XYZ file of C-alpha atoms in Angstrom:
411
model
C -54.168 323.708 -144.393
C -50.107 323.837 -143.321
C -50.843 324.184 -139.870
C -53.605 321.597 -139.898
C -50.163 319.461 -141.522
C -48.399 320.024 -138.833
C -50.709 319.138 -136.267
C -51.670 315.764 -138.399
C -48.053 314.711 -138.163
C -47.423 315.684 -134.288
C -50.142 313.699 -133.691
C -49.702 310.380 -135.750
C -46.111 310.979 -134.298
C -47.360 311.166 -130.496
C -49.735 307.804 -131.127
C -46.757 305.979 -133.082
C -44.553 306.373 -129.208
C -47.664 305.176 -126.927
C -46.688 302.006 -125.841
C -48.019 298.954 -126.343
C -48.224 295.583 -124.627
C -47.708 292.329 -126.525
C -49.536 289.508 -125.569
C -47.475 285.976 -125.936
C -49.058 282.386 -125.709
C -48.656 279.291 -127.338
C -51.628 279.503 -129.758
C -51.071 283.271 -130.123
C -49.500 285.242 -133.357
C -46.343 285.839 -131.325
C -45.858 282.604 -129.830
C -42.144 283.090 -128.178
C -40.005 285.300 -125.761
C -37.837 286.336 -128.702
C -40.190 286.911 -131.260
C -42.269 288.916 -128.700
C -38.804 290.683 -128.202
C -37.581 291.851 -132.455
C -41.828 293.263 -132.464
C -41.404 295.284 -129.313
C -40.972 298.649 -129.863
C -38.857 300.878 -127.032
C -40.401 300.831 -123.596
C -43.273 298.524 -124.929
C -44.990 295.893 -122.534
C -44.291 292.296 -123.077
C -47.093 289.622 -121.602
C -45.554 286.357 -121.409
C -49.242 283.891 -120.462
C -49.125 280.860 -118.363
C -47.278 278.298 -120.476
C -43.987 276.972 -121.126
C -41.950 278.186 -123.529
C -37.857 276.325 -124.658
C -35.857 279.191 -125.342
C -32.399 279.729 -124.690
C -29.995 282.959 -125.533
C -33.212 285.620 -125.232
C -31.486 288.760 -125.761
C -33.297 291.488 -124.143
C -31.743 294.679 -126.483
C -34.266 297.411 -125.862
C -35.865 298.946 -122.835
C -39.215 296.900 -122.598
C -41.472 295.527 -119.102
C -41.664 292.057 -119.844
C -43.845 290.494 -117.146
C -45.399 286.616 -116.197
C -48.852 285.620 -115.757
C -48.714 283.118 -113.330
C -45.362 282.105 -113.900
C -44.519 280.712 -116.965
C -41.957 278.837 -117.728
C -38.925 279.680 -119.470
C -36.802 276.235 -120.253
C -33.264 277.005 -121.404
C -33.405 272.731 -121.784
C -29.417 273.491 -120.528
C -28.467 274.720 -123.815
C -26.791 277.518 -122.243
C -27.870 281.278 -120.733
C -31.535 281.498 -121.064
C -32.370 285.635 -120.709
C -29.433 288.174 -121.467
C -30.174 292.059 -120.789
C -27.879 294.639 -122.594
C -30.569 297.589 -122.559
C -31.052 300.176 -120.230
C -34.291 300.473 -118.601
C -35.726 296.643 -118.334
C -37.837 295.089 -116.716
C -38.099 291.476 -115.747
C -41.482 290.268 -113.449
C -42.903 286.804 -112.861
C -40.940 284.299 -114.878
C -39.967 280.843 -113.825
C -36.851 280.052 -115.640
C -35.420 276.494 -115.641
C -32.602 274.646 -116.644
C -29.728 277.075 -117.231
C -26.522 275.249 -119.639
C -23.362 274.461 -117.783
C -20.225 275.363 -119.019
C -16.306 275.475 -116.973
C -15.429 278.382 -119.752
C -18.587 280.443 -119.766
C -20.824 281.609 -116.098
C -24.058 280.574 -117.895
C -26.448 282.386 -115.875
C -30.825 282.148 -116.398
C -30.372 286.340 -116.425
C -27.569 288.387 -117.153
C -27.750 292.141 -116.925
C -24.727 293.258 -118.255
C -23.467 296.724 -119.425
C -27.124 298.540 -118.092
C -28.422 300.734 -115.989
C -31.797 301.346 -113.872
C -33.027 297.688 -114.202
C -35.372 295.639 -112.179
C -35.264 292.157 -111.462
C -38.367 291.125 -109.442
C -40.690 288.072 -108.327
C -38.322 285.553 -110.395
C -38.420 281.832 -109.682
C -35.269 280.521 -110.433
C -34.046 276.862 -110.424
C -32.158 274.175 -112.155
C -29.480 276.515 -112.785
C -25.715 277.198 -112.651
C -25.536 280.893 -112.114
C -28.925 282.645 -111.194
C -28.756 286.153 -111.503
C -25.761 287.601 -112.709
C -24.819 291.346 -113.036
C -22.674 292.915 -115.132
C -20.697 295.772 -115.643
C -24.518 297.700 -114.469
C -25.536 300.469 -111.775
C -28.255 301.817 -110.536
C -30.791 298.487 -110.284
C -33.016 296.653 -107.966
C -33.759 292.721 -107.409
C -36.666 291.695 -105.100
C -38.788 288.830 -104.452
C -36.977 286.277 -106.099
C -36.644 282.698 -105.150
C -33.451 280.875 -106.555
C -32.834 277.050 -105.150
C -30.270 275.555 -106.876
C -28.860 271.800 -106.554
C -25.056 272.267 -106.118
C -23.123 269.604 -104.632
C -19.560 270.632 -104.845
C -17.953 273.952 -104.732
C -15.652 273.492 -108.271
C -19.105 272.893 -110.574
C -21.550 275.280 -109.390
C -21.862 278.890 -109.589
C -23.494 281.200 -107.561
C -27.790 282.712 -106.551
C -26.989 286.721 -107.029
C -23.660 287.737 -108.827
C -22.371 291.348 -109.040
C -19.442 292.772 -111.199
C -18.473 295.317 -111.162
C -21.309 297.230 -110.718
C -22.528 299.778 -108.348
C -25.558 300.877 -106.984
C -27.585 297.978 -106.798
C -30.182 297.550 -103.949
C -30.797 292.932 -103.224
C -33.877 293.351 -101.176
C -36.568 290.068 -100.019
C -34.620 287.507 -102.126
C -34.552 283.322 -100.589
C -31.612 281.914 -101.950
C -30.834 278.359 -101.170
C -28.393 275.392 -102.265
C -25.909 277.637 -104.284
C -22.207 277.903 -103.457
C -22.552 281.880 -102.884
C -26.064 282.797 -102.307
C -24.637 286.362 -102.379
C -21.267 287.495 -103.981
C -20.154 290.729 -104.987
C -16.487 291.311 -106.489
C -15.623 294.949 -107.308
C -18.909 296.324 -106.701
C -19.607 299.312 -104.573
C -22.516 301.594 -102.924
C -24.765 298.509 -102.659
C -27.381 297.371 -99.983
C -28.375 294.044 -99.108
C -30.969 293.813 -97.074
C -33.390 291.210 -95.698
C -32.665 288.278 -97.142
C -32.101 284.454 -96.133
C -29.011 282.658 -97.754
C -29.084 279.808 -96.388
C -27.918 275.908 -97.096
C -24.885 276.779 -99.523
C -21.869 275.107 -99.626
C -19.638 278.039 -99.902
C -20.991 281.819 -98.183
C -24.613 282.666 -97.322
C -23.278 286.144 -98.682
C -19.193 286.989 -100.087
C -17.701 290.147 -100.345
C -14.266 290.794 -102.619
C -12.629 294.209 -103.365
C -15.784 295.621 -102.956
C -16.882 299.105 -100.470
C -19.172 300.914 -99.073
C -21.957 298.361 -99.153
C -24.389 297.867 -96.685
C -26.322 294.708 -95.403
C -28.710 294.533 -92.872
C -31.116 292.083 -91.364
C -30.325 289.437 -93.671
C -30.236 285.971 -92.611
C -27.249 283.497 -93.203
C -27.995 279.942 -91.340
C -26.804 277.027 -91.940
C -24.316 277.733 -95.254
C -20.136 276.644 -95.417
C -19.593 279.481 -94.009
C -21.934 282.539 -93.102
C -20.681 286.256 -94.708
C -17.255 286.346 -95.769
C -15.875 290.064 -96.165
C -12.895 290.051 -98.053
C -10.253 293.342 -99.068
C -13.223 295.981 -98.540
C -13.920 298.715 -96.615
C -16.396 300.478 -95.207
C -18.706 297.757 -95.019
C -21.828 298.503 -92.656
C -23.282 295.270 -91.311
C -26.180 295.905 -89.191
C -29.004 293.311 -87.002
C -28.054 290.195 -89.452
C -28.886 287.141 -87.625
C -25.841 284.028 -88.683
C -26.725 280.550 -87.188
C -25.849 277.219 -87.687
C -22.922 277.693 -89.582
C -21.094 274.720 -88.200
C -17.789 273.144 -89.387
C -14.597 272.123 -89.195
C -13.472 275.572 -91.269
C -16.432 276.969 -90.617
C -17.853 280.533 -89.179
C -20.687 283.157 -88.923
C -18.829 285.471 -90.556
C -14.992 286.332 -91.783
C -13.437 288.897 -91.943
C -10.023 289.453 -93.841
C -8.590 292.757 -94.707
C -11.166 294.444 -93.769
C -10.856 298.402 -92.366
C -13.124 301.202 -91.566
C -16.195 298.992 -90.910
C -19.530 299.136 -88.266
C -20.736 295.881 -87.318
C -23.842 296.943 -85.245
C -27.026 294.989 -83.788
C -26.111 291.486 -84.879
C -26.493 288.075 -83.765
C -24.218 284.848 -83.950
C -26.082 282.366 -82.551
C -24.404 278.250 -82.826
C -21.801 279.246 -85.368
C -18.179 277.204 -84.873
C -17.174 280.899 -84.789
C -19.072 282.935 -84.343
C -16.676 285.697 -85.931
C -13.394 285.097 -87.500
C -10.983 288.231 -88.293
C -7.672 288.489 -89.390
C -5.455 291.581 -90.309
C -8.975 293.882 -89.988
C -8.265 297.427 -88.211
C -10.741 300.094 -86.892
C -14.092 297.977 -86.585
C -16.536 299.420 -84.427
C -18.166 296.168 -82.919
C -21.703 297.519 -80.938
C -24.450 295.854 -79.439
C -24.127 292.563 -80.865
C -25.378 289.367 -79.525
C -23.087 286.089 -79.453
C -24.395 283.107 -77.817
C -23.461 279.267 -77.648
C -20.683 279.729 -80.220
C -17.449 277.683 -80.148
C -15.451 280.728 -80.018
C -17.457 283.777 -79.957
C -14.640 285.590 -81.685
C -10.979 284.884 -82.988
C -8.972 286.593 -83.460
C -5.377 285.503 -85.914
C -3.474 288.557 -86.058
C -2.469 292.218 -87.265
C -5.419 293.256 -85.918
C -5.335 296.821 -84.438
C -7.383 299.653 -82.972
C -10.720 298.183 -83.033
C -13.840 298.791 -80.879
C -15.826 296.235 -78.889
C -18.075 298.033 -76.372
C -22.053 296.909 -75.212
C -21.619 293.773 -76.710
C -23.833 290.483 -74.595
C -20.947 287.150 -74.437
C -23.395 284.317 -73.783
C -22.670 280.913 -73.110
C -20.116 280.304 -75.092
C -17.333 277.791 -75.191
C -14.594 280.410 -75.317
C -15.518 284.008 -75.934
C -12.014 285.622 -77.292
C -8.800 283.532 -78.886
C -6.168 285.402 -79.407
C -2.584 283.956 -81.284
C -0.641 286.784 -80.261
C 0.941 288.399 -77.116
C 0.421 291.947 -78.512
C -3.358 293.666 -78.119
C -4.278 297.121 -79.317
C -7.997 296.318 -79.232
C -10.624 298.401 -76.656
C -13.306 295.765 -74.737
C -15.213 297.861 -72.606
C -18.487 297.818 -70.841
C -19.409 294.239 -72.331
C -21.710 291.651 -70.527
C -20.022 288.258 -69.950
C -22.100 285.589 -68.804
C -18.504 283.798 -67.443
C -17.881 286.846 -65.759
C -17.919 285.794 -61.714
C -16.387 289.071 -60.438
C -18.712 291.033 -57.839
C -20.703 294.418 -57.543
C -20.151 296.003 -54.383
C -21.144 299.603 -55.330
C -24.029 298.245 -57.119
C -23.066 300.571 -60.415
C -24.082 297.962 -62.301
C -20.489 297.601 -62.979
C -17.937 294.559 -62.069
C -15.271 295.569 -59.733
C -13.160 293.225 -60.959
C -11.909 293.661 -65.035
C -12.629 290.391 -66.881
C -10.169 288.371 -68.619
C -11.729 287.306 -71.591
C -8.744 285.253 -73.185
C -8.540 281.637 -71.575
C -4.998 279.897 -71.680
C -6.817 276.989 -72.898
C -8.206 278.706 -75.728
C -4.213 279.126 -76.827
C -3.505 275.210 -76.398
C -6.150 274.933 -78.529
C -5.077 277.350 -80.925
C -2.080 275.492 -81.400
C -3.056 271.735 -80.681
C -7.185 271.323 -81.928
C -7.518 267.517 -80.222
C -6.847 269.081 -76.682
C -10.399 270.658 -77.130
C -11.670 266.576 -75.819
C -10.349 268.491 -71.994
C -12.513 270.851 -72.613
C -14.847 270.389 -69.032
C -11.227 268.568 -67.263
C -10.956 270.604 -63.698
C -7.409 270.360 -64.653
C -8.448 272.923 -67.777
C -9.836 275.460 -64.533
C -6.869 275.133 -62.827
C -4.681 276.194 -65.507
C -7.432 279.113 -66.552
C -7.345 280.523 -63.567
C -3.317 280.727 -62.922
C -3.304 282.565 -66.416
C -6.229 284.623 -65.247
C -4.175 285.804 -62.082
C -0.815 286.092 -63.335
C -0.745 286.329 -68.013
C 2.188 284.362 -69.450
C 0.903 283.230 -72.228
C -1.969 285.767 -73.507
C -2.173 289.308 -73.525
C -1.909 290.874 -69.893
C -3.583 294.158 -71.344
C -6.671 292.732 -73.085
C -9.210 292.624 -70.268
C -12.888 294.856 -69.989
C -12.150 297.212 -67.080
C -15.852 297.483 -66.812
C -17.761 294.129 -67.294
C -21.693 295.062 -67.151
C -23.321 292.627 -64.222
C -26.866 292.695 -66.658
C -27.051 291.149 -70.052
C -27.524 294.017 -72.258
C -30.991 295.513 -74.142
C -31.521 297.491 -76.926
């Protein structure tokens, strides 16, 4: 008898721990997300049926899977934050979240994850938002296949699409973000991967790093933003196979590097930007197999940049290939293809016999007096550029590519 009771107790305990599915709909016994979370046990699934649910300040404080069926609408009615996750092991999938409140003292988000790990945020549509997805002091999470459409007009009163703050090991993949301040923003966030996202038409940056290390971003598109990507005060950032295009404006660029060290920039395309890469105070960076085409400036070096290597890149039809504001050069240019190169290859080894000097005197003049850009196509400019090339006075005399390639590179 004793053994039977023990067996029965074990069976009952096992039954009580089996995850349940709780359905929520407007005509169900449980008709709100808050009620569903209150009724749920750890590791239950909450199935939110199609409909509109007017809720805000929803707190997910236990491990749960919340799944929307046919994109139910969670309408915050502009009253504040909508969903806040404070537990580990939470999945939120398939919701349409709108009308986040706006506060200039609190960063309200459509969905916030705070002090959590092992979370999945996927297949959400977020509209009429202040901040979209805000990850705070969390780790080991995934943010996949979300669509974030803001309506930001001015930088000072708008939030970011996806924001990471003091977080670690987060994967952000296949998201579409537009019309917010920064599409994706990382601050004090390390070991993250940002892959296959499209970030466009944002007021400030498509992607922005501050004080973040050992992150990778690859195969993303940054188009028509205030500026494409800014990497600032960070180290060991790997940037592979991204597209930066149509980032135009008086202070715009495809990529800004400011005070970063030991990075890789490989296989990227910079096309039709005011400046392809704007570099300041950045060292030991390897630039390889990138294509710079039809930019105002392909690369603009503002100073304090040392021991960088530019090898096997294509520079195609840029108004200026390289701009420098110093006579000191400690960077290496080797085996790049320059469409502006006019040398020859008598020994037919594929390498020009005359070194290429990528800095024009006119780019130096435009740096100091921007209004002179109106003279760009004049013969006078061709003459002074030629004289500087023959006998450098203003530009670094050792800044040249000794092995310019005759043919455009393919890889």
